[in-house]
mmCIF file of C-alpha atoms and ligand atoms in Angstrom:
data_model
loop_
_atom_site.group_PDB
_atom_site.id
_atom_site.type_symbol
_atom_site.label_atom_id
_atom_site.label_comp_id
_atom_site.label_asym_id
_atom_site.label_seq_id
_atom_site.Cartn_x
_atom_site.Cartn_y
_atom_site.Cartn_z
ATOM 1 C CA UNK N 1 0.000 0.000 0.000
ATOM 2 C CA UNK N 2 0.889 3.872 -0.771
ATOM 3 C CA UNK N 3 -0.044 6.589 1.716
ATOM 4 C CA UNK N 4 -0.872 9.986 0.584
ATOM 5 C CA UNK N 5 -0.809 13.010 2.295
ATOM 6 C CA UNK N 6 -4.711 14.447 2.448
ATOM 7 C CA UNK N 7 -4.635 18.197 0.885
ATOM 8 C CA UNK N 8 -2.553 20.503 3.346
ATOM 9 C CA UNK N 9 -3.080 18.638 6.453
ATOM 10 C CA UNK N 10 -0.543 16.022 8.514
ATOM 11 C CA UNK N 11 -3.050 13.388 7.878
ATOM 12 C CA UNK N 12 -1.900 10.175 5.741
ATOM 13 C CA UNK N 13 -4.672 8.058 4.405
ATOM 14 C CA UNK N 14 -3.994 4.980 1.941
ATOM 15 C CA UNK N 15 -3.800 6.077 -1.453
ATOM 16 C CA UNK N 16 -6.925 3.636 -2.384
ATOM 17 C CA UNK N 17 -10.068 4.048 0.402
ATOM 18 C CA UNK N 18 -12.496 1.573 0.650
ATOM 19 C CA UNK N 19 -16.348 2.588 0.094
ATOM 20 C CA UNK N 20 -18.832 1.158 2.414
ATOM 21 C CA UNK N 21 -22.028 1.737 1.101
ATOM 22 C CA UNK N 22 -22.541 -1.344 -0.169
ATOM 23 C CA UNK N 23 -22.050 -2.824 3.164
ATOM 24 C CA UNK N 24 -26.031 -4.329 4.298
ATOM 25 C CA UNK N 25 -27.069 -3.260 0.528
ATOM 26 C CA UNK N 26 -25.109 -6.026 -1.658
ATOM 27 C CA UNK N 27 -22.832 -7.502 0.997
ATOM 28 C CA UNK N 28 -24.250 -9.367 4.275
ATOM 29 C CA UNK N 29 -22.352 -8.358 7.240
ATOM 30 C CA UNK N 30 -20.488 -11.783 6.996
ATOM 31 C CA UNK N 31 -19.422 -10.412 3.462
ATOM 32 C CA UNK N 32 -18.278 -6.744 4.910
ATOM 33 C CA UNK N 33 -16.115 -8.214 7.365
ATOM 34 C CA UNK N 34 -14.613 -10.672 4.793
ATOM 35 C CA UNK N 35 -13.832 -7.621 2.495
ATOM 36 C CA UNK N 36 -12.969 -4.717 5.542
ATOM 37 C CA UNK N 37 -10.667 -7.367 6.396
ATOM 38 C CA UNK N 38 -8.951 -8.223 3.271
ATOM 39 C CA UNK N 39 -8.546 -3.912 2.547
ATOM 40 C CA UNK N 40 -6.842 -3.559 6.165
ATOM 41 C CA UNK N 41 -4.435 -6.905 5.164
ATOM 42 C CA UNK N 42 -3.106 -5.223 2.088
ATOM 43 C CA UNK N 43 -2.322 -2.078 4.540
ATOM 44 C CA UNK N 44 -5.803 0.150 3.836
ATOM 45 C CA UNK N 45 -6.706 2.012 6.149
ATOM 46 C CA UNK N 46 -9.204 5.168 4.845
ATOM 47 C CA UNK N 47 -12.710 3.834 4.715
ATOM 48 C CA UNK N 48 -15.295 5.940 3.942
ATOM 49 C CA UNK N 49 -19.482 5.909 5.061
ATOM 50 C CA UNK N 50 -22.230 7.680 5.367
ATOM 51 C CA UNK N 51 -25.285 7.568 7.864
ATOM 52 C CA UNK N 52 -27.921 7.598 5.759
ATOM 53 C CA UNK N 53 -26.425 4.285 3.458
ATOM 54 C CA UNK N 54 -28.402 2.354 2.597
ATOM 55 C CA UNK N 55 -31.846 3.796 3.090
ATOM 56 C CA UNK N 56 -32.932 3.679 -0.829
ATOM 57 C CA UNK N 57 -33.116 -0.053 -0.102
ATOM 58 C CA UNK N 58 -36.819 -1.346 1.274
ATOM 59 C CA UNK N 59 -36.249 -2.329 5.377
ATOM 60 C CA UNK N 60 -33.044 -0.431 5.394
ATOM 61 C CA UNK N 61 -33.278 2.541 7.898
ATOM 62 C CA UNK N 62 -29.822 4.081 7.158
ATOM 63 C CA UNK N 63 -27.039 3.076 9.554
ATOM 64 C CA UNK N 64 -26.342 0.183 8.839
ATOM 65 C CA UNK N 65 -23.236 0.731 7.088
ATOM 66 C CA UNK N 66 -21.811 2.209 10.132
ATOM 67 C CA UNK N 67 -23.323 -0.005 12.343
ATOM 68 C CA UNK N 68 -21.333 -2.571 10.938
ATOM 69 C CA UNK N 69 -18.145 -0.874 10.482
ATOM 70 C CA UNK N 70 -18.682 -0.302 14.403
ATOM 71 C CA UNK N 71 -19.141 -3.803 15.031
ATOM 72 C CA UNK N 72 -16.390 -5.074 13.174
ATOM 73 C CA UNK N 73 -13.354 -2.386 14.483
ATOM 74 C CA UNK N 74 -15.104 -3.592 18.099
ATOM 75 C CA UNK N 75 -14.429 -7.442 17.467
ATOM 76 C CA UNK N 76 -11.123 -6.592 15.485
ATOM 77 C CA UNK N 77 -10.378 -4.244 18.416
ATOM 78 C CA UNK N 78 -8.408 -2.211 15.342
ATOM 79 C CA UNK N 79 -9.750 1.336 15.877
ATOM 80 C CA UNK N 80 -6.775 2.958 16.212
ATOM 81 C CA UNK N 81 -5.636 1.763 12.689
ATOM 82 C CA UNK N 82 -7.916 2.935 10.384
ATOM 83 C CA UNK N 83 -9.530 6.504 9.440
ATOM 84 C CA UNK N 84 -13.102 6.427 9.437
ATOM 85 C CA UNK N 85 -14.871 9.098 7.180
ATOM 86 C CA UNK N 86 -18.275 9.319 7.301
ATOM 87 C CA UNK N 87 -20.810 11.795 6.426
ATOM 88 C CA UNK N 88 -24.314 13.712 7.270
ATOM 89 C CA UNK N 89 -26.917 15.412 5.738
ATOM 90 C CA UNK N 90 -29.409 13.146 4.412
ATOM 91 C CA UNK N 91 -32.645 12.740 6.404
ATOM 92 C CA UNK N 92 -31.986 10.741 9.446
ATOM 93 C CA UNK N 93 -35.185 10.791 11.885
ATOM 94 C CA UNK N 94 -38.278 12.734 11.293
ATOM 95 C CA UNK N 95 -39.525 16.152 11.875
ATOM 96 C CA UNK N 96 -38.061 19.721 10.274
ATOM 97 C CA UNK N 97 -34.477 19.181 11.871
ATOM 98 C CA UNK N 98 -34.299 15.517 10.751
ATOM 99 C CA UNK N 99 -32.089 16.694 7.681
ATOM 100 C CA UNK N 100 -29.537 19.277 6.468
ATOM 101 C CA UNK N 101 -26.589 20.836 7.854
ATOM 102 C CA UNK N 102 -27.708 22.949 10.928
ATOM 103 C CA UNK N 103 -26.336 23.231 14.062
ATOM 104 C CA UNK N 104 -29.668 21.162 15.589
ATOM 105 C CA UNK N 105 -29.153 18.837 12.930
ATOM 106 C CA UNK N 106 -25.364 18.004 13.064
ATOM 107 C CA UNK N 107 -24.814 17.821 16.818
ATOM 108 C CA UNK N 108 -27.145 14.666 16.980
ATOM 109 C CA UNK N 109 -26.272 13.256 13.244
ATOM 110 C CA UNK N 110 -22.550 13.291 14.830
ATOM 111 C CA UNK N 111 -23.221 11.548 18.296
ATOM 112 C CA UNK N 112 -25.482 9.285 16.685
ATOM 113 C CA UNK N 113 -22.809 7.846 14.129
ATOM 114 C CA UNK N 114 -20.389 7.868 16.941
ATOM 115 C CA UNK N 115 -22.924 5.636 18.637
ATOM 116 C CA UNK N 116 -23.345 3.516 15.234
ATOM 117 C CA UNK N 117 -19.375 2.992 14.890
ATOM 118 C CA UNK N 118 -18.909 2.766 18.650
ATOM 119 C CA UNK N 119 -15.825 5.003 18.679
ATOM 120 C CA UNK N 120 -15.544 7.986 20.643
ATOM 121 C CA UNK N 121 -14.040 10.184 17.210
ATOM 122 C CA UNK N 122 -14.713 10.665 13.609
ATOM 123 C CA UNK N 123 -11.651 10.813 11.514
ATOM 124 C CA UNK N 124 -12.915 12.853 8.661
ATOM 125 C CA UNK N 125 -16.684 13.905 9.110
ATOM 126 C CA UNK N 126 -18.090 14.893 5.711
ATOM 127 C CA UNK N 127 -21.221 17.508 5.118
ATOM 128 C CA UNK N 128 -22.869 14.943 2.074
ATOM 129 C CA UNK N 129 -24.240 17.386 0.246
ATOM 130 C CA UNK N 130 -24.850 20.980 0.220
ATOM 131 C CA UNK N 131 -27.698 22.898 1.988
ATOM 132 C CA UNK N 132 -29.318 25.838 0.602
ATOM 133 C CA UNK N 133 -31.517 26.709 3.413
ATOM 134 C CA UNK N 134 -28.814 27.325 6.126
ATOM 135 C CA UNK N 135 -25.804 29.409 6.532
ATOM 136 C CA UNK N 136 -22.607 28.191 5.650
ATOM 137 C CA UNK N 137 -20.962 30.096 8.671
ATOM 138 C CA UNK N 138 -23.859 28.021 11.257
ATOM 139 C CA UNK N 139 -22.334 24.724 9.646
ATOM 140 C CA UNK N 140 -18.943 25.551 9.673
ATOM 141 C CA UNK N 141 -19.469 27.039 13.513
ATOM 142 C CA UNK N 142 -20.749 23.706 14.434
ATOM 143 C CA UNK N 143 -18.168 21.613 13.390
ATOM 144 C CA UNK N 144 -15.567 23.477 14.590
ATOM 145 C CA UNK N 145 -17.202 23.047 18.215
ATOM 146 C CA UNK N 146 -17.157 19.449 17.024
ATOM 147 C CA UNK N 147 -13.581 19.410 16.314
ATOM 148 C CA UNK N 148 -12.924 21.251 19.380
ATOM 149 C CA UNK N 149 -14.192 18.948 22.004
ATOM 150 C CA UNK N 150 -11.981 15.890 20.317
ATOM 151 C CA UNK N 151 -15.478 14.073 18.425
ATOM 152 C CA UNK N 152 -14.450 15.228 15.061
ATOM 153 C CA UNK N 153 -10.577 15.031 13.952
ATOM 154 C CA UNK N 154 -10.833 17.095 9.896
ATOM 155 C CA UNK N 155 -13.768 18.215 8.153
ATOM 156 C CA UNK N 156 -14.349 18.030 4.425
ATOM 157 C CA UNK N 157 -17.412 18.099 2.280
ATOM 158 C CA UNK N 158 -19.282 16.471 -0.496
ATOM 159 C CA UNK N 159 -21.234 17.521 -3.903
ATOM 160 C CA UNK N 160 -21.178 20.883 -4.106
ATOM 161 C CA UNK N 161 -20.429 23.554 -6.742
ATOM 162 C CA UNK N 162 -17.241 25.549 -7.072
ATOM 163 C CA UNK N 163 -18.612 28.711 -5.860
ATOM 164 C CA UNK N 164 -19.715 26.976 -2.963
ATOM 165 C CA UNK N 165 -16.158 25.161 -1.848
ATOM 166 C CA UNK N 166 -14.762 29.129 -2.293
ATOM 167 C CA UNK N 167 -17.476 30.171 -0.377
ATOM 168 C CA UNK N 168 -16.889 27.473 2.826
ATOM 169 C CA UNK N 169 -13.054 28.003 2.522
ATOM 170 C CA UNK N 170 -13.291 32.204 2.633
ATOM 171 C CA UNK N 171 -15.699 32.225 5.735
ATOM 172 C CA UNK N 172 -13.552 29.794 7.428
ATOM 173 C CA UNK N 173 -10.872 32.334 7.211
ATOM 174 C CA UNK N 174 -12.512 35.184 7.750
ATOM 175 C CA UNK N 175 -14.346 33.835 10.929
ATOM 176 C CA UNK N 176 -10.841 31.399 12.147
ATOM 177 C CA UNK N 177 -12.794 28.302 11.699
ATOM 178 C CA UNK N 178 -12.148 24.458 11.159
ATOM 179 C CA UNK N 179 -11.757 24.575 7.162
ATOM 180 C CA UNK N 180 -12.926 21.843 4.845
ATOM 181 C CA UNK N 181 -9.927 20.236 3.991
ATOM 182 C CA UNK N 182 -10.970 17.489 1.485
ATOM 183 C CA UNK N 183 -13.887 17.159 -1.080
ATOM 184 C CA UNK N 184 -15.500 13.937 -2.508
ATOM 185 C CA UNK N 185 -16.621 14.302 -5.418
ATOM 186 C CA UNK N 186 -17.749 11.953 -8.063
ATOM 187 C CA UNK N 187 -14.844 11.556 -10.687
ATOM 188 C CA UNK N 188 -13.752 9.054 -13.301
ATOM 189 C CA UNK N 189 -12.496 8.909 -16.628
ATOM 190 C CA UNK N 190 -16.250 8.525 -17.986
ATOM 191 C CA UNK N 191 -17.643 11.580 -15.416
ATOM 192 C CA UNK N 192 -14.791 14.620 -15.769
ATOM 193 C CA UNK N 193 -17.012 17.760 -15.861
ATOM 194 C CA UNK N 194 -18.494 17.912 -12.659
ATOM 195 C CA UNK N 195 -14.710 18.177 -10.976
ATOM 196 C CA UNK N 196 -12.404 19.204 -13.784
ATOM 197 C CA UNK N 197 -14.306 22.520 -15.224
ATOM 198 C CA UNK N 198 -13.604 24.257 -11.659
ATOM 199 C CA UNK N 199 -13.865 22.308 -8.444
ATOM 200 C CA UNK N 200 -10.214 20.928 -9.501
ATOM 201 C CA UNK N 201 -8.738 24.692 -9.703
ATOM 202 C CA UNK N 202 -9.903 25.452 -6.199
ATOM 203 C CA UNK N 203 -8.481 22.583 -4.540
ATOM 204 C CA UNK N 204 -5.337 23.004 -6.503
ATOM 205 C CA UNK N 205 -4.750 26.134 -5.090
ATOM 206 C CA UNK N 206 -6.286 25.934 -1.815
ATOM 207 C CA UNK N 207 -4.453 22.714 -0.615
ATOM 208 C CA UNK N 208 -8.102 20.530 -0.502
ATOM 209 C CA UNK N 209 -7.489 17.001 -0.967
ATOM 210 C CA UNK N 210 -9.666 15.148 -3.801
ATOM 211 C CA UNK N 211 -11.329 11.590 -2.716
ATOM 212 C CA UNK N 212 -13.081 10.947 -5.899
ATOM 213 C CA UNK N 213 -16.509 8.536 -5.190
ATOM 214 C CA UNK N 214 -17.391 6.127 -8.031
ATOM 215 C CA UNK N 215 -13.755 5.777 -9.250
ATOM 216 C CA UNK N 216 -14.503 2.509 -11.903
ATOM 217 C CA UNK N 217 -18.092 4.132 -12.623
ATOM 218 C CA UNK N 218 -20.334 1.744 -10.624
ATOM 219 C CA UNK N 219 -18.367 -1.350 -12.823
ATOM 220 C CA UNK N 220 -18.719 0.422 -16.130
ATOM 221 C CA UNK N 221 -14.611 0.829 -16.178
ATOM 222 C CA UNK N 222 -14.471 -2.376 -15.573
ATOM 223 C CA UNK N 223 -14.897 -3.693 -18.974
ATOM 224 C CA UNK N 224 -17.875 -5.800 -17.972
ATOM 225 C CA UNK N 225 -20.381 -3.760 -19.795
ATOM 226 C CA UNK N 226 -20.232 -3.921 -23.716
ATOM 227 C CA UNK N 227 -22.309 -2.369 -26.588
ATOM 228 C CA UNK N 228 -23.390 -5.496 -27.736
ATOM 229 C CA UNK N 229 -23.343 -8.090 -25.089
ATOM 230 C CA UNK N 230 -26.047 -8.885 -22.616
ATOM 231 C CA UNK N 231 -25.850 -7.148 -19.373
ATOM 232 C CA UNK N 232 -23.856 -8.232 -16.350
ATOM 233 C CA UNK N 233 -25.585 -9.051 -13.104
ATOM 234 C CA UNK N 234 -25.409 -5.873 -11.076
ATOM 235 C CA UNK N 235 -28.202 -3.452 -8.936
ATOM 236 C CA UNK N 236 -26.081 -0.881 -10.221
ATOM 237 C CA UNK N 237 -27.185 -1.997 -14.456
ATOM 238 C CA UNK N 238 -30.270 0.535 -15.251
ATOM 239 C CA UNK N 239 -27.828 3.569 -13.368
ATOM 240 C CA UNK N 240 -24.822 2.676 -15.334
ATOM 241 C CA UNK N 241 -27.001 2.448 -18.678
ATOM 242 C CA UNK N 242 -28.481 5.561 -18.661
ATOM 243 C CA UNK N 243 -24.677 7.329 -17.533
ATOM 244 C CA UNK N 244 -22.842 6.097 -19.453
ATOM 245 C CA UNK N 245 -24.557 3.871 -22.614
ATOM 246 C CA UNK N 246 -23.424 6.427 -25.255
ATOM 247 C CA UNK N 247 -20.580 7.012 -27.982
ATOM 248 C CA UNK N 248 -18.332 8.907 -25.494
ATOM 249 C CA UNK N 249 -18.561 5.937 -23.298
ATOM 250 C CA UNK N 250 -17.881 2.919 -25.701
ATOM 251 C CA UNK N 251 -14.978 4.913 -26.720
ATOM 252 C CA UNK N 252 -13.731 5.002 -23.216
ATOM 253 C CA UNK N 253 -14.232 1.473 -23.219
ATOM 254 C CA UNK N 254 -12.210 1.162 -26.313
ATOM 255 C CA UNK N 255 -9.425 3.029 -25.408
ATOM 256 C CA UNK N 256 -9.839 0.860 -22.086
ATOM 257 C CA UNK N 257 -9.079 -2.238 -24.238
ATOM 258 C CA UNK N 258 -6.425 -1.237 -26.159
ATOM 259 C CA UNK N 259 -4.098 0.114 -22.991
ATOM 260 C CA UNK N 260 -5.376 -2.803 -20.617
ATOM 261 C CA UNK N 261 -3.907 -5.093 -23.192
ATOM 262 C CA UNK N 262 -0.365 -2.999 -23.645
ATOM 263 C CA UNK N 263 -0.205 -3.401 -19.732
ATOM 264 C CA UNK N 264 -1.452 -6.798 -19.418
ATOM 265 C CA UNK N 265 -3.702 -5.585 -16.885
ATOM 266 C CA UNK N 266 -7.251 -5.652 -16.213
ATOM 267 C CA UNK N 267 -9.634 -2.369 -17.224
ATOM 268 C CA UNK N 268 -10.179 -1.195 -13.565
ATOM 269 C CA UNK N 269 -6.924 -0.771 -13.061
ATOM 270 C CA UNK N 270 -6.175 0.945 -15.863
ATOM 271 C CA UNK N 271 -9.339 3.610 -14.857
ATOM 272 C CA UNK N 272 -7.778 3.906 -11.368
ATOM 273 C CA UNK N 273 -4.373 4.297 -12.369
ATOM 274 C CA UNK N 274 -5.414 7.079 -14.469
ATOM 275 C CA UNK N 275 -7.218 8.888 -11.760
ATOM 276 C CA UNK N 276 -4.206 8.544 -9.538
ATOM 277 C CA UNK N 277 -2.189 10.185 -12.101
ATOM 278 C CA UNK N 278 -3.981 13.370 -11.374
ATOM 279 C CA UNK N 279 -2.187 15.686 -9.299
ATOM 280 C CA UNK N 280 -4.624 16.861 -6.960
ATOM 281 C CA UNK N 281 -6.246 13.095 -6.555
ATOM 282 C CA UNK N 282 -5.198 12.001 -3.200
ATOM 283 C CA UNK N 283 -7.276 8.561 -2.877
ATOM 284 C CA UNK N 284 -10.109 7.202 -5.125
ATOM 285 C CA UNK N 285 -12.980 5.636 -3.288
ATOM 286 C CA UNK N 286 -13.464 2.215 -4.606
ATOM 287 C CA UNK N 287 -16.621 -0.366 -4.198
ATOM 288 C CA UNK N 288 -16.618 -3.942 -3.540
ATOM 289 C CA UNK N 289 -19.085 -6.523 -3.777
ATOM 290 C CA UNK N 290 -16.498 -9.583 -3.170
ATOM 291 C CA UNK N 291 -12.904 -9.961 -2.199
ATOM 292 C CA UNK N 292 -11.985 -10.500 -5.820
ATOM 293 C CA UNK N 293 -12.856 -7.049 -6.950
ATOM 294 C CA UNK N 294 -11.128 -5.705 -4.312
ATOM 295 C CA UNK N 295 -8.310 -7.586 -4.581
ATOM 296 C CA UNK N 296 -8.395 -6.275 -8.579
ATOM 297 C CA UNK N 297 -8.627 -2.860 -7.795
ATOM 298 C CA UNK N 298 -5.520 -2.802 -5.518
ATOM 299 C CA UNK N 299 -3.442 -4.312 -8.188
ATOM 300 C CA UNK N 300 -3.857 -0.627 -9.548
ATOM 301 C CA UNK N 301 -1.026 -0.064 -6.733
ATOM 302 C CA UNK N 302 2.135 -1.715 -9.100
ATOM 303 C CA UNK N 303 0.832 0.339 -12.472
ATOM 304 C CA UNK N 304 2.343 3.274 -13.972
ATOM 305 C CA UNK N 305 0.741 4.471 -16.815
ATOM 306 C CA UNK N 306 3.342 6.606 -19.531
ATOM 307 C CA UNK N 307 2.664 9.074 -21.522
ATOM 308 C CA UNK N 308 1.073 7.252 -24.497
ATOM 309 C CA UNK N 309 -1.521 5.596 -22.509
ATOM 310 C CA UNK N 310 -2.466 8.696 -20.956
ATOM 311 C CA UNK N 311 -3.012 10.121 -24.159
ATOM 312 C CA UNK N 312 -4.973 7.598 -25.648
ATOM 313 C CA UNK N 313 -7.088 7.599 -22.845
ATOM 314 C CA UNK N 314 -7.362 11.460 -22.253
ATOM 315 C CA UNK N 315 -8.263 11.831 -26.332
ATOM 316 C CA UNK N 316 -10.936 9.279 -25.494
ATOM 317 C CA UNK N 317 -12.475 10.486 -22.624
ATOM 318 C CA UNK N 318 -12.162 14.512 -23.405
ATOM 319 C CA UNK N 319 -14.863 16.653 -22.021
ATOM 320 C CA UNK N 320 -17.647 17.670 -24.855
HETATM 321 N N1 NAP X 401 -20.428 11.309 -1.648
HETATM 322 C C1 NAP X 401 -21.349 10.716 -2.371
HETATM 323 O O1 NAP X 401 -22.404 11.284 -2.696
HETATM 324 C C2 NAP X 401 -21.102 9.302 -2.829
HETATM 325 C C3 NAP X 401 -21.882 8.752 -3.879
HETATM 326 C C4 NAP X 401 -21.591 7.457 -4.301
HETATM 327 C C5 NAP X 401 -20.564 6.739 -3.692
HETATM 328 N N2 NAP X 401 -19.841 7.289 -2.660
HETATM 329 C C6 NAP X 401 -18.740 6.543 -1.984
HETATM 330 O O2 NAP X 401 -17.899 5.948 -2.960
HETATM 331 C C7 NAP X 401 -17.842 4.536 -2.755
HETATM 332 C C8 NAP X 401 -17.650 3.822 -4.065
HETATM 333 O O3 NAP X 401 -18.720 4.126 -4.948
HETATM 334 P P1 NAP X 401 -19.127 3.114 -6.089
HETATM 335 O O4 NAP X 401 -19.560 1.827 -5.476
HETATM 336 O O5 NAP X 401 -20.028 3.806 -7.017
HETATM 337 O O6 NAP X 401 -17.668 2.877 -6.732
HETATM 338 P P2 NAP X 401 -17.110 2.196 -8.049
HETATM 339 O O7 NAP X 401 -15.749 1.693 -7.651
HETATM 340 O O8 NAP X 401 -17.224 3.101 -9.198
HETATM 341 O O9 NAP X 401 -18.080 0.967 -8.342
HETATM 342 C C9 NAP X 401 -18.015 -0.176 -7.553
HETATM 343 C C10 NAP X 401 -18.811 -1.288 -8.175
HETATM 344 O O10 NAP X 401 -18.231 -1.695 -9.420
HETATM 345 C C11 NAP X 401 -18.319 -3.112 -9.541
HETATM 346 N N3 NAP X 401 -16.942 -3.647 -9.538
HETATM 347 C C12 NAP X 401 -15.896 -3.221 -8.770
HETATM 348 N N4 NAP X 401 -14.777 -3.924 -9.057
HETATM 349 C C13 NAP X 401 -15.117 -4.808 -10.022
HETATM 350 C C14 NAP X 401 -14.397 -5.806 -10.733
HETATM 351 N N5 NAP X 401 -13.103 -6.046 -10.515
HETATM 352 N N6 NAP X 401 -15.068 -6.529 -11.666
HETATM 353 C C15 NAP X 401 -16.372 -6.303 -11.911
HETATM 354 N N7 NAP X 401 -17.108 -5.381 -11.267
HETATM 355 C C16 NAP X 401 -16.491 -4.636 -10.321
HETATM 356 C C17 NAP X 401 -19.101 -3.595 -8.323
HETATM 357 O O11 NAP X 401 -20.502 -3.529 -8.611
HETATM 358 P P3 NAP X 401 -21.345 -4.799 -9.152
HETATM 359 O O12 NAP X 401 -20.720 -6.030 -8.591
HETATM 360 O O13 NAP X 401 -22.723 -4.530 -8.641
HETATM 361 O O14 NAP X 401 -21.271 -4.703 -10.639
HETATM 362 C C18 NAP X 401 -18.797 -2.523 -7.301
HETATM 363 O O15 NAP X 401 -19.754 -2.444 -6.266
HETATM 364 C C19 NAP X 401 -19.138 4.211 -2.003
HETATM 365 O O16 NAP X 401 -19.061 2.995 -1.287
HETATM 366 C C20 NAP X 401 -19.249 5.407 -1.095
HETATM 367 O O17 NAP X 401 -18.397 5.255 0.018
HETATM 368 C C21 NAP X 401 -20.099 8.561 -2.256
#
């Protein structure tokens, strides 16, 4: 395993993370602990959750994720080895403070994931996603409180435009408080846009780290989809259709081929080794369903892609 640095702070986190929201969607807790401890054999240590994963599935309340992640660093008794991330937000309980990023709203989404991943701190705690209706300075207030009483070790945040990032990072300077110091943000050869138009400026120059979510496209950059094959079994099929089914996409996947077969290496490491080419990537956020895939994905760690492959595959893949 590689450790990177994360943006501007002293923190090192392993330069692949593991993504747990698949943990009590697609993968039984028997499964999780089979693959958290197969990542944390090869030296991983940066996992990443959210409290409100799963709750799109039927029966799942949100939670779960963590509540397993809990479970698992309590019978591993390995909690001072890894660096949870997780993140809040979503809508958690009921009633008008049940959601968003308010003080009312953080203070309890914090202590309850604390209770979830029975821990007493949160490595990285992550807003999810933006919220319009309160002020950025109330949020930022919050979690500085957090990070002051020892609960919460770095912030960062999650899906949000440019404007906003430059908006969190000035007030946190004007008003001395804790200052996002990573973003996730969904990023892969197939999705540029979203992080490379701005977002990837601003963290450039203001020292954010990038964890990019989604690194292999749900399994599109895995090769396993093709333009004229039936589809592979995956809950993921009907999102990764309508993404990325299109010209742009099968082009990917052809330049995919060609430089997978120059390395003698499968596809998804070929995506990821591409996306930790970038300079301000720190650590792409990878999902696993099985032990295999993981396994796969950390073989990205002995690739080095030169110049010619990273041409073929940035002529492919160029923003239209
Ligand atoms: N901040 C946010 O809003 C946000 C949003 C999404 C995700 N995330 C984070 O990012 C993490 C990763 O997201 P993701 O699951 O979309 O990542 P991904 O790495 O793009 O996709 C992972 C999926 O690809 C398939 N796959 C992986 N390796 C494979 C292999 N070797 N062969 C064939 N198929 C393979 C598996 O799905 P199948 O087996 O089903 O095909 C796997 O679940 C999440 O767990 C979460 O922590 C954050």
């Amino acid at each position: 395993m590689k450790y990177r640095k994360l943006g501007r702070t002293g923190l090192h986190i392993s330069a692949l993370g593991l993504g747990a929201m698949q943990f009590g969607w697609t993968t039984d807790e028997a499964m999780t602990f089979t693959i958290l401890d197969a990542f944390v054999e090869a030296g991983g240590t940066f996992i990443d959750t959210a409290d409100i994963y799963s709750n799109w599935v039927e029966g799942n309340p949100g939670g779960v994720s963590e509540e397993m992640i809990g479970r698992w660093m309590r019978e591993r008794g390995n909690r001072q080895d890894v660096i949870i991330a997780t993140k809040g937000r979503g809508r958690m309980w009921e009633g008008p403070n049940g959601e968003g990023l308010s003080r009312a709203h953080l203070i309890r989404a914090v202590e309850n994931s604390l209770r979830r991943l029975q821990t007493d701190y949160i490595d990285l705690y992550q807003t999810h996603w933006y919220d319009a209706a309160t002020p950025i300075a109330e949020t930022l207030a919050t979690l500085t409180d957090l990070v002051q009483v020892g609960k919460i070790r770095y912030i960062g945040c999650s899906n949000l435009p440019a404007w906003r990032l430059m908006q969190a990072l000035w007030a946190s300077d004007r008003l001395h408080l804790a200052r996002y110091d990573s973003l996730q943000v969904h990023y892969n050869l197939a999705h540029r846009a979203e992080f490379e138009t701005e977002l990837r400026e601003v963290c450039a120059e203001y020292g954010v780290g990038v964890v990019p979510y989604s690194p292999l496209a749900g399994g599109f950059l895995t090769g396993k989809y093709r333009r004229d094959a039936s589809l592979p079994e995956s809950v993921r099929v009907r999102s990764v259709q309508r993404r990325y089914f299109n010209e742009r996409g099968w082009r990917i996947l052809d330049a995919l081929d060609s430089v997978a077969q120059d390395c003698g290496a499968p596809h998804s490491q070929i995506a990821l080794a591409w996306l930790l080419s970038r300079p301000t990537v720190t650590s792409p956020i990878i999902g696993a369903n099985t032990p295999l895939q993981l396994a796969s994905s950390l073989g990205v760690l002995d690739i080095v892609l030169d110049e010619t492959h990273l041409a073929r595959l940035e002529e492919a893949s160029a923003i239209i």
